[in-house]
CSV table of C-alpha atoms in Angstrom, one decimal:
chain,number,residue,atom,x,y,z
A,1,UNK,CA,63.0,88.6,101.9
A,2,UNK,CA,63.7,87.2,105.1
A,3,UNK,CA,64.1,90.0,108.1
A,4,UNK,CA,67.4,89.9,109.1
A,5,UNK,CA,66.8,92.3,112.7
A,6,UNK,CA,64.8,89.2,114.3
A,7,UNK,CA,67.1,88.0,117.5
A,8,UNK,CA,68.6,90.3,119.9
A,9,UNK,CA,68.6,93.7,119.1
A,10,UNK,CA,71.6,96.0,120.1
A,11,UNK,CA,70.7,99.6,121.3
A,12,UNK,CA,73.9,101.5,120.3
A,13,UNK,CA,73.1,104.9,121.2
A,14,UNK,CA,74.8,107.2,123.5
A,15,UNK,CA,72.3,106.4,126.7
A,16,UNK,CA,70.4,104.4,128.0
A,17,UNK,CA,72.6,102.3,127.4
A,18,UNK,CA,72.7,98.5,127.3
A,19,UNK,CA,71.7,97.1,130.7
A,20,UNK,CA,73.5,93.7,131.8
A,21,UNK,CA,71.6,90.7,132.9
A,22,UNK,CA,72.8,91.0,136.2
A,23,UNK,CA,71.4,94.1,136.7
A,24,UNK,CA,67.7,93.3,135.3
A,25,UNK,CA,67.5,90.2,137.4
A,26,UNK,CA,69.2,92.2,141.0
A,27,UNK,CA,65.9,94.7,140.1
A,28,UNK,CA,63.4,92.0,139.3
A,29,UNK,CA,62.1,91.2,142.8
A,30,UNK,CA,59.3,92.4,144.9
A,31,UNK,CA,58.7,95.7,146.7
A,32,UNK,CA,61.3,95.9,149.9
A,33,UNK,CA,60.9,97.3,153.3
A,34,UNK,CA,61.9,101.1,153.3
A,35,UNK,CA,62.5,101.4,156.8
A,36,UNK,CA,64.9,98.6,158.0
A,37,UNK,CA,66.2,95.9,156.5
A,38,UNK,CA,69.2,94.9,153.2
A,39,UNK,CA,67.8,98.3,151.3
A,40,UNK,CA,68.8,100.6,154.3
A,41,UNK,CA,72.3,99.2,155.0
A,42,UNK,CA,73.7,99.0,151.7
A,43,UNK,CA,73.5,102.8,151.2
A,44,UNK,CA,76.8,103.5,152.7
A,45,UNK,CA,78.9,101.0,150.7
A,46,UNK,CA,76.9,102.6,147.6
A,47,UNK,CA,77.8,105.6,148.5
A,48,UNK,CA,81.7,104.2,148.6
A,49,UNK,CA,81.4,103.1,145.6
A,50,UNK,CA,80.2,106.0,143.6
A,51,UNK,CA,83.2,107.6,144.7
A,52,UNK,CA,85.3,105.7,143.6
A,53,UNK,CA,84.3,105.7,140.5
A,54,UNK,CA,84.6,109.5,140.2
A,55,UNK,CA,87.8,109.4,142.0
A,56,UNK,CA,86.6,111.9,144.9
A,57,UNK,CA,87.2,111.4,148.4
A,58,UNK,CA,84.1,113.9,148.8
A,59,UNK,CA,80.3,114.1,148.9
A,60,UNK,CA,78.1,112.1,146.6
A,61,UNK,CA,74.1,113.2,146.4
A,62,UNK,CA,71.8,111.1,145.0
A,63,UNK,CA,68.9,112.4,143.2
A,64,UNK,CA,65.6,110.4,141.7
A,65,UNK,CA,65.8,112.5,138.1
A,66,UNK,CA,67.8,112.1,134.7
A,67,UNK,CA,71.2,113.7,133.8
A,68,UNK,CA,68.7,117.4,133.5
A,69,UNK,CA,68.0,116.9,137.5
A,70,UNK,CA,71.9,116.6,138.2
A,71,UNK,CA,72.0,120.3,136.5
A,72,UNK,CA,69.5,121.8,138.3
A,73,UNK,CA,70.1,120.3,141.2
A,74,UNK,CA,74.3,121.9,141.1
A,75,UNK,CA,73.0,124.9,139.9
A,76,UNK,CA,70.7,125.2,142.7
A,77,UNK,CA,73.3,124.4,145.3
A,78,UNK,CA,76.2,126.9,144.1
A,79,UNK,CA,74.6,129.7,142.7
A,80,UNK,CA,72.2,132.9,143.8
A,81,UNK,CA,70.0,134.7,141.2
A,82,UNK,CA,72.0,137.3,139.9
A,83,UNK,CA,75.5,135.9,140.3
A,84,UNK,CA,77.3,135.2,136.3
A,85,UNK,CA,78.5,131.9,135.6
A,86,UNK,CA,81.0,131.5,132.3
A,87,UNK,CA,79.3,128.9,130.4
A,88,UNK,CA,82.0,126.3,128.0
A,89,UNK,CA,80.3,124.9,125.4
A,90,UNK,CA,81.5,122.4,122.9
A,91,UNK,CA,78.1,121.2,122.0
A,92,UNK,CA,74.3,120.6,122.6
A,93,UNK,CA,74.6,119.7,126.1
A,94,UNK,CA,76.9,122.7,127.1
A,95,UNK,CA,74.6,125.0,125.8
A,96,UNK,CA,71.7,123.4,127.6
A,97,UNK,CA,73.3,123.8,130.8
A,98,UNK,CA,73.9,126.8,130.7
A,99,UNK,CA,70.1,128.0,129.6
A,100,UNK,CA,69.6,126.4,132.7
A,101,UNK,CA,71.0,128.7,135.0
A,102,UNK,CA,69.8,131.3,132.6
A,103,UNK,CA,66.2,130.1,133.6
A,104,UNK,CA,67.1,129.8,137.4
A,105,UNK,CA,68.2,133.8,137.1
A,106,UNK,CA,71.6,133.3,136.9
A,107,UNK,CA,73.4,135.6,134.5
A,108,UNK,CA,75.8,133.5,132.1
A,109,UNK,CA,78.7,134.2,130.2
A,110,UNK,CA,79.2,132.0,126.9
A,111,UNK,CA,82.0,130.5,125.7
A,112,UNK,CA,81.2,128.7,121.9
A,113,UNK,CA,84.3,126.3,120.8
A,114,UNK,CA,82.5,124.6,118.2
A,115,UNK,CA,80.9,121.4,117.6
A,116,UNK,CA,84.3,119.8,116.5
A,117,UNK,CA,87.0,121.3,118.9
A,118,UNK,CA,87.7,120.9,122.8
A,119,UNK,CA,87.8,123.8,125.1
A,120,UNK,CA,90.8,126.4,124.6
A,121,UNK,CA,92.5,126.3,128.2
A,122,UNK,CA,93.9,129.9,127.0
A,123,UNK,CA,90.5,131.6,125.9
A,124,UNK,CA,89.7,130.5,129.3
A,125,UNK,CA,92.4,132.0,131.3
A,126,UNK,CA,92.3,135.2,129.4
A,127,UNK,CA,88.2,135.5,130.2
A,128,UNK,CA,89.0,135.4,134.0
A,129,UNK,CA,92.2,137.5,133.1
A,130,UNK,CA,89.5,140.2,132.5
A,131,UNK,CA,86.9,139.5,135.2
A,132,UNK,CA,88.9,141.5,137.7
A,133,UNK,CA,85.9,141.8,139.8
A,134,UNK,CA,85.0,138.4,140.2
A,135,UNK,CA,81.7,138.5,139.1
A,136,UNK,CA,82.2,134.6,137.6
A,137,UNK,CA,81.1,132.6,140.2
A,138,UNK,CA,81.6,129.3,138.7
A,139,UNK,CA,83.3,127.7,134.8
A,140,UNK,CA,80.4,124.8,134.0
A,141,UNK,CA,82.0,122.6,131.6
A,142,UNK,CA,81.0,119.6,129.5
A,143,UNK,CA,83.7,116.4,130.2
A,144,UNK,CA,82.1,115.3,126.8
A,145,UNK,CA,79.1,116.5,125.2
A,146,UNK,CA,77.3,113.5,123.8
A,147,UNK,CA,76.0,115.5,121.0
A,148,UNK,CA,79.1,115.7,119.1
A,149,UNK,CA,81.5,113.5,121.1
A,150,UNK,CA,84.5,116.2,121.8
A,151,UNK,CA,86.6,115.6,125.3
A,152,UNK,CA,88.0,118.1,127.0
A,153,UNK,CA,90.9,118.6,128.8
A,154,UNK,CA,89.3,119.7,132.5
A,155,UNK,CA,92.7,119.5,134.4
A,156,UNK,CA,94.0,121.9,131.8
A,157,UNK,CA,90.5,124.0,132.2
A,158,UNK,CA,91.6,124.2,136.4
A,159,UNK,CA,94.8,125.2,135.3
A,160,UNK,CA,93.5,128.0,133.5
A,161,UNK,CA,91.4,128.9,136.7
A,162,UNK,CA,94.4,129.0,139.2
A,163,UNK,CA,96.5,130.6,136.6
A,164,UNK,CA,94.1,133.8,135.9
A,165,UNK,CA,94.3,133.4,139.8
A,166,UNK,CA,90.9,133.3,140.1
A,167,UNK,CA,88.5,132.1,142.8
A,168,UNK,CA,85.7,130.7,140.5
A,169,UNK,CA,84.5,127.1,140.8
A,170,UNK,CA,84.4,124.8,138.7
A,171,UNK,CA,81.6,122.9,137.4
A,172,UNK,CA,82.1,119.4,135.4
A,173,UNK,CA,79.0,117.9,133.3
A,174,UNK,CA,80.6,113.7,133.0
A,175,UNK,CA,76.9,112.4,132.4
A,176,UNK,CA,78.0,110.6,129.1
A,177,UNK,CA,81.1,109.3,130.2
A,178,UNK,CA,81.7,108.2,134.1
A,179,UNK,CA,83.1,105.0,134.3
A,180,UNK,CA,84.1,105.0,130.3
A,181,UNK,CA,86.3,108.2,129.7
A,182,UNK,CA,89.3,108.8,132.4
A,183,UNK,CA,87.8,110.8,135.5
A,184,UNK,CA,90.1,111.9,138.3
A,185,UNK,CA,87.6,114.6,140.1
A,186,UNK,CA,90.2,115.5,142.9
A,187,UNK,CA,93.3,115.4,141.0
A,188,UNK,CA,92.2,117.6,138.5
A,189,UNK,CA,90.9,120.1,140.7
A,190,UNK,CA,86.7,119.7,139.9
A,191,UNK,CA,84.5,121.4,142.2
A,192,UNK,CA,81.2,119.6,141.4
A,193,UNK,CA,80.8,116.8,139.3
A,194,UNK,CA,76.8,115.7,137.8
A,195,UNK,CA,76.5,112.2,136.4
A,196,UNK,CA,73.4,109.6,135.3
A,197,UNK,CA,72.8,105.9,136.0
A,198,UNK,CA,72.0,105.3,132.3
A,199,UNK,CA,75.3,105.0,130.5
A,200,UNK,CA,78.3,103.8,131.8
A,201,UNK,CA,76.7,102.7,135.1
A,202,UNK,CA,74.8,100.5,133.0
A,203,UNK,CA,71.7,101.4,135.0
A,204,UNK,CA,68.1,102.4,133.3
A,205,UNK,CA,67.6,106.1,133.5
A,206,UNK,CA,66.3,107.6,136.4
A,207,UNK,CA,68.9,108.6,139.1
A,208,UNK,CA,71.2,111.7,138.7
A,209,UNK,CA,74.5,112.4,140.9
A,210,UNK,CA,75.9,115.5,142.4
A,211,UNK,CA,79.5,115.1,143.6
A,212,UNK,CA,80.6,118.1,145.2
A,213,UNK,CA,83.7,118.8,147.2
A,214,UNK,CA,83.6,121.1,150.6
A,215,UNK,CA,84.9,124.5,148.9
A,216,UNK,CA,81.6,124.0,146.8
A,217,UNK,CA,79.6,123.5,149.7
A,218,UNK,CA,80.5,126.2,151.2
A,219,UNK,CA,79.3,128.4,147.9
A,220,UNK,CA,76.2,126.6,149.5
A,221,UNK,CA,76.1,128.9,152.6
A,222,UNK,CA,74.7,131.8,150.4
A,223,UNK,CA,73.3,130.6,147.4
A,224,UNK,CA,69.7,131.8,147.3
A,225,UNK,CA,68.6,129.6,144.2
A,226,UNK,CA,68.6,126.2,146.5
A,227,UNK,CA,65.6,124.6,147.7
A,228,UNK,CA,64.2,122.0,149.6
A,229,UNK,CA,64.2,119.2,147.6
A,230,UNK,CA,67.4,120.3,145.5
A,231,UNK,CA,69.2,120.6,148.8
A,232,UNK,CA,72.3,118.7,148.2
A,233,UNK,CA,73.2,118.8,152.3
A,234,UNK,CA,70.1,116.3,153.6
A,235,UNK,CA,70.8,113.7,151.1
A,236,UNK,CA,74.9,113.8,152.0
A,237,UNK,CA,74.3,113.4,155.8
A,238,UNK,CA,71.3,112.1,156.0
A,239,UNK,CA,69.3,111.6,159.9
A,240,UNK,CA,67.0,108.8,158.4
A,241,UNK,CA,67.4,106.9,155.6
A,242,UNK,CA,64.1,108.7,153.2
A,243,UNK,CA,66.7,111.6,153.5
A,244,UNK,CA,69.1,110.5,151.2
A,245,UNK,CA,66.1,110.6,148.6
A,246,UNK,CA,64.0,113.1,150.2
A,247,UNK,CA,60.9,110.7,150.3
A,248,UNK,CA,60.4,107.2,149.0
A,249,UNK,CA,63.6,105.9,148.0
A,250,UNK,CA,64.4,104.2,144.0
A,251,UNK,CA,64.4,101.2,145.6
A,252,UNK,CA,64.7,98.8,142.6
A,253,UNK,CA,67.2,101.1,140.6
A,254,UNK,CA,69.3,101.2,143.9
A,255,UNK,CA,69.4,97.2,143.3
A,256,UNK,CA,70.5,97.8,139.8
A,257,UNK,CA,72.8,100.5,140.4
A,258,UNK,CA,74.5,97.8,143.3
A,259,UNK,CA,74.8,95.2,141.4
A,260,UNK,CA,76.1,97.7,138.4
A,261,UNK,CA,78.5,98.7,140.9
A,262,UNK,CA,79.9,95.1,141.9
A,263,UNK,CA,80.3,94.6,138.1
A,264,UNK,CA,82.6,97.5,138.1
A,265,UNK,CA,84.4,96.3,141.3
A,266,UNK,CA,85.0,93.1,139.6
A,267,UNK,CA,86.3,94.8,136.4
A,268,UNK,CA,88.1,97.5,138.0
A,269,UNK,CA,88.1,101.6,136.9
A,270,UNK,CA,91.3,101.5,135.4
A,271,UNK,CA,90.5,98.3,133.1
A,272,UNK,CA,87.2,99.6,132.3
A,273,UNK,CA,89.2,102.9,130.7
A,274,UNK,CA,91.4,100.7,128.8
A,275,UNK,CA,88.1,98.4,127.5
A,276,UNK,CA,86.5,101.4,126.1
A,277,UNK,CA,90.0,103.0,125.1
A,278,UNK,CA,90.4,99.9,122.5
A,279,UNK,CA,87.4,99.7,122.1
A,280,UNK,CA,86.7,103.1,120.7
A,281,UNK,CA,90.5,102.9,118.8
A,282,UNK,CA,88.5,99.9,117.0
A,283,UNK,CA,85.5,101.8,115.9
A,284,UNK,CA,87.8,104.7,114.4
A,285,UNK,CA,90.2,102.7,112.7
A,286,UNK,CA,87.2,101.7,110.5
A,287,UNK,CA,85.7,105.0,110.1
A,288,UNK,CA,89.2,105.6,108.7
A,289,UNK,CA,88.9,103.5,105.8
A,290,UNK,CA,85.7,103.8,105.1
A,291,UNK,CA,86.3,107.8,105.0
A,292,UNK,CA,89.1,107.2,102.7
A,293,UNK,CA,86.3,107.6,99.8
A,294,UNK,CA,82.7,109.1,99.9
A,295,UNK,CA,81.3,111.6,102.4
A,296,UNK,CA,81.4,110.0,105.6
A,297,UNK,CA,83.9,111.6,108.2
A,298,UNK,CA,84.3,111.3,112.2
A,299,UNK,CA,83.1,114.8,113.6
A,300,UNK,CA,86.3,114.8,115.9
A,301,UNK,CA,89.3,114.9,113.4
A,302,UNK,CA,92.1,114.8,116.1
A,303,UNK,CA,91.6,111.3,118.0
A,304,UNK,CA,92.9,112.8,121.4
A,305,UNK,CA,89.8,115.0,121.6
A,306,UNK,CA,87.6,112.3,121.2
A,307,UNK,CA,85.3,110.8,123.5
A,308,UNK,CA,85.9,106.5,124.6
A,309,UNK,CA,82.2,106.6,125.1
A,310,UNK,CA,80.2,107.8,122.4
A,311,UNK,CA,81.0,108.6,118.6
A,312,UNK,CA,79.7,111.7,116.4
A,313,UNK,CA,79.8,110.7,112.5
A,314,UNK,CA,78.4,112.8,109.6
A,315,UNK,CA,77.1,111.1,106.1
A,316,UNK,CA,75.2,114.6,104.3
A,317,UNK,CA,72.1,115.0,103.5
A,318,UNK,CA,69.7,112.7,105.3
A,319,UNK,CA,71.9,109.9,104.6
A,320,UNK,CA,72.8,109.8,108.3
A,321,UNK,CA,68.7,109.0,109.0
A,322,UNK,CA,69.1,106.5,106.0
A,323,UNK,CA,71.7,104.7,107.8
A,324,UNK,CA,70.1,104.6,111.2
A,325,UNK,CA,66.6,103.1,109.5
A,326,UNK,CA,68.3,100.5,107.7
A,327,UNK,CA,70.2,99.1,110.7
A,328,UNK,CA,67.4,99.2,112.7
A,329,UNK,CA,65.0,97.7,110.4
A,330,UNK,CA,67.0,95.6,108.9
A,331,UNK,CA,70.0,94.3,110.8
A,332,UNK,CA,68.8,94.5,114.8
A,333,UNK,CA,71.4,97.7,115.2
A,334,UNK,CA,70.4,100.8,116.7
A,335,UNK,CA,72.2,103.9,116.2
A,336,UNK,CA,72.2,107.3,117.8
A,337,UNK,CA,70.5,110.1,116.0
A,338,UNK,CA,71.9,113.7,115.5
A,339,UNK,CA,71.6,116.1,118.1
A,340,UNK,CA,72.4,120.2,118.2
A,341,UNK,CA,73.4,120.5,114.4
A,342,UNK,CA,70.8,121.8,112.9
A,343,UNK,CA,71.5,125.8,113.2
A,344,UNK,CA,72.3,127.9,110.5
A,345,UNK,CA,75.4,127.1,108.8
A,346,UNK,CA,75.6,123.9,110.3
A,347,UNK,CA,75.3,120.3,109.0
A,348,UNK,CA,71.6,118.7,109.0
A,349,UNK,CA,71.2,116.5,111.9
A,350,UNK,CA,69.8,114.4,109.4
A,351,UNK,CA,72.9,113.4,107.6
A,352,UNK,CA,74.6,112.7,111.3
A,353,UNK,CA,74.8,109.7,113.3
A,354,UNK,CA,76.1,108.4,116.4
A,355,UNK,CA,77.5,105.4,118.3
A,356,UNK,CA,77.1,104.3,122.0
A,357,UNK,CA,79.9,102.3,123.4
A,358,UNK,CA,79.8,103.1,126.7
A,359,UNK,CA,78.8,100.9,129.9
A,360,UNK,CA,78.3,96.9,129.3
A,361,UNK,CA,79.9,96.7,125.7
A,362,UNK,CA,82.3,94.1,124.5
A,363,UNK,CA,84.8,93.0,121.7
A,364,UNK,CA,82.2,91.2,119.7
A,365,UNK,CA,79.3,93.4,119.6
A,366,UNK,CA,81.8,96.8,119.0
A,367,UNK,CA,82.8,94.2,116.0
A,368,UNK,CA,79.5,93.4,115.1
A,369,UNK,CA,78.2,97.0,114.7
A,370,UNK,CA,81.1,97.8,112.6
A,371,UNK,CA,80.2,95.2,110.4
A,372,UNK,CA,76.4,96.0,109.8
A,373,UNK,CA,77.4,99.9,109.9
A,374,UNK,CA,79.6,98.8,106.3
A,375,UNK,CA,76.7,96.7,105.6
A,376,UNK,CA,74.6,99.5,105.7
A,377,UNK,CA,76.4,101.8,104.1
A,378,UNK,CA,76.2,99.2,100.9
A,379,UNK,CA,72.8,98.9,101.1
A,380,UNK,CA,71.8,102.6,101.1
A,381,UNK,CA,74.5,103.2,98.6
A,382,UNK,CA,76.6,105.5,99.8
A,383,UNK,CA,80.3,105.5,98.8
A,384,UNK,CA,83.3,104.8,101.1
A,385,UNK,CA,86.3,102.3,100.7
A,386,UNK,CA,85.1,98.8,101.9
A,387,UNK,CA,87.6,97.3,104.6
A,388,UNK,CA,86.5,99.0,107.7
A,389,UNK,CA,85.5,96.1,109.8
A,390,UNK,CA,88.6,94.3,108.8
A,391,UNK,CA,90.9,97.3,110.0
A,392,UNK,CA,88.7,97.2,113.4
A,393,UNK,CA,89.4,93.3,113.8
A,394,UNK,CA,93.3,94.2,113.4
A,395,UNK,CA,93.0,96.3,116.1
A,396,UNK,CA,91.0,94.7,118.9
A,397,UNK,CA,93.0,91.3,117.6
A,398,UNK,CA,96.6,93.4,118.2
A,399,UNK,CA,95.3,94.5,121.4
């Protein structure tokens, strides 16, 4: 039998995700000068441009870590041991967050909504309702949690804040979806805002972002968890350039992650949104026929708590691990695997899978992993209604 995966390969998982050509070639090039020179200047255009893609007009920190180092590195900047943070979870990733700052000695306060449902503005409201002594220091929050692909409303989350007139920050996790899912950091009132390179900055993993407002900053004055190399304040106004990094910079990531961010310039934010928007409309109108018959089902039933970046599915059993080998092995296609499912009660992570389309993805290859996802499902047996692929086409061709 001839192996049908030989060619280029597509890694389709919720981060890393797929890196452009333009960004392996601006990192392929020898060591620079750290001290003077191209690497020095572009910092503050970088620095610009990270904004702008969170849609702050505040401070941006850069730190040499993954998505992990962005939480440590916010919790270390707002909080003292001792103060109570109310933890929102909504899956994997909001829990982890939150054990975090458990770890770090802060006391934490948890919220559970599910793995299928976004956060309740009102369960929110009526938990700082009741925390007449302030003791909540800070709401952390997941934008999307990449294990089961729910969104959440966080403008309806500050809203909730300011009407329990409370005086607690607010803490946003976007790590799986800047620069795929609709951000507006300001306008919705976020506090602090963590992010990775790896996903829709299209960069390989290994720099974490803190955006933090000055009302944050000033939580900053007195929290006791901070310390040197966390210190968000050195890297934002930085004396010498090895400050924005404390120590040897990333140099050939912060090529990557320039050139990542011209692509974006070129594109523009708002188009971007709309790419993944239609691009994620496709992928769900074919999960909607396929579910039709058989045990496959989207873990986000209503489509306006879904995620434009990343996609949660469940097939049973361990056909979801099934799936995953057989697109791998046989087609070129690599899916997510489940994550944060596998508690009591709760569906095997085995039987899940999930679906990157986040960062440098396009009509054709959103189309293309459709159609070897059907494939799949045909060759491990599983029942569904064929036609999927062909309800996809109608929509990117519509669009």
């Amino acid at each position: 039998m001839s192996n049908l995966a030989n060619g280029r390969s597509y890694l389709a998982i919720p981060g890393p995700s797929v890196v452009p050509e333009r960004v392996l070639r601006a990192m392929h090039r020898a060591a620079p000068n750290i001290y003077n020179g191209p690497l020095i200047d572009m910092m503050p255009e970088m620095i610009a441009d990270l904004k702008a893609v969170a849609r702050t007009r505040h401070h941006c920190a850069i730190y040499i870590g993954n998505g992990h180092a962005a939480w440590e590195a916010s919790i270390a900047n707002v909080f003292s041991r001792g103060d109570t943070a109310l933890v929102l979870t909504t899956g994997w990733f909001g829990h982890g967050w939150g054990q975090m700052a458990a770890a770090m000695g802060v006391e934490t306060v948890v919220e559970d909504f599910g793995r299928a449902a976004p956060i309740d503005p009102n369960r929110v409201e009526a938990i700082l309702r009741a925390d007449t002594d302030h003791r909540i220091k800070a709401v952390t929050a997941v934008l999307v949690d990449t294990s089961t692909s729910v969104r959440s409303d966080m403008a309806a989350v500050r809203a909730a804040i300011d009407a329990a007139g409370h005086p607690a920050l607010l803490m946003v996790d976007a790590i799986a979806c800047l620069a795929c899912d609709v951000i507006e950091m300001d306008d919705w009132g976020i506090d602090v805002l963590v992010a990775g390179c790896q996903k829709g900055l299209m960069t390989p993993p290994g720099l974490g972002f803190v955006y933090f407002n000055d009302r944050a900053d000033a939580a900053r004055e007195t929290a006791d968890c901070v310390t040197h190399y966390w210190d968000w304040r050195p890297r934002v106004h930085p004396e010498r350039f090895m400050a924005y990094f404390d120590g040897t910079a990333p140099t050939h990531h912060l090529y990557g992650l320039r050139e990542a961010l011209d692509m974006i310039g070129e594109e523009g934010i708002e188009a971007i949104w709309a790419r993944h928007a239609t691009l994620a409309r496709a992928l769900w109108a074919a999960f909607d026929v396929w579910s039709e018959e058989g045990p496959l089902r989207l873990n986000v039933a209503d489509p306006a708590h879904r995620s434009h970046a990343v996609t949660t599915a469940e097939l049973g059993g361990q056909l979801g691990s099934a799936l995953r080998a057989w697109t791998e092995e046989k087609a070129g296609l690599t899916l997510g695997i489940g994550i944060g499912f596998n508690a009591p009660g709760d569906a095997s992570s085995e039987g899940l899978f999930r679906i990157g389309h986040m960062g440098h993805v396009n009509a054709q290859m959103i189309l293309g992993a459709i159609t070897t996802i059907e494939a799949g499902l045909h060759a491990i047996d599983v029942p569904f209604r064929p036609g999927g692929a062909s309800a996809a086409a109608e929509v990117i061709g519509r669009s």
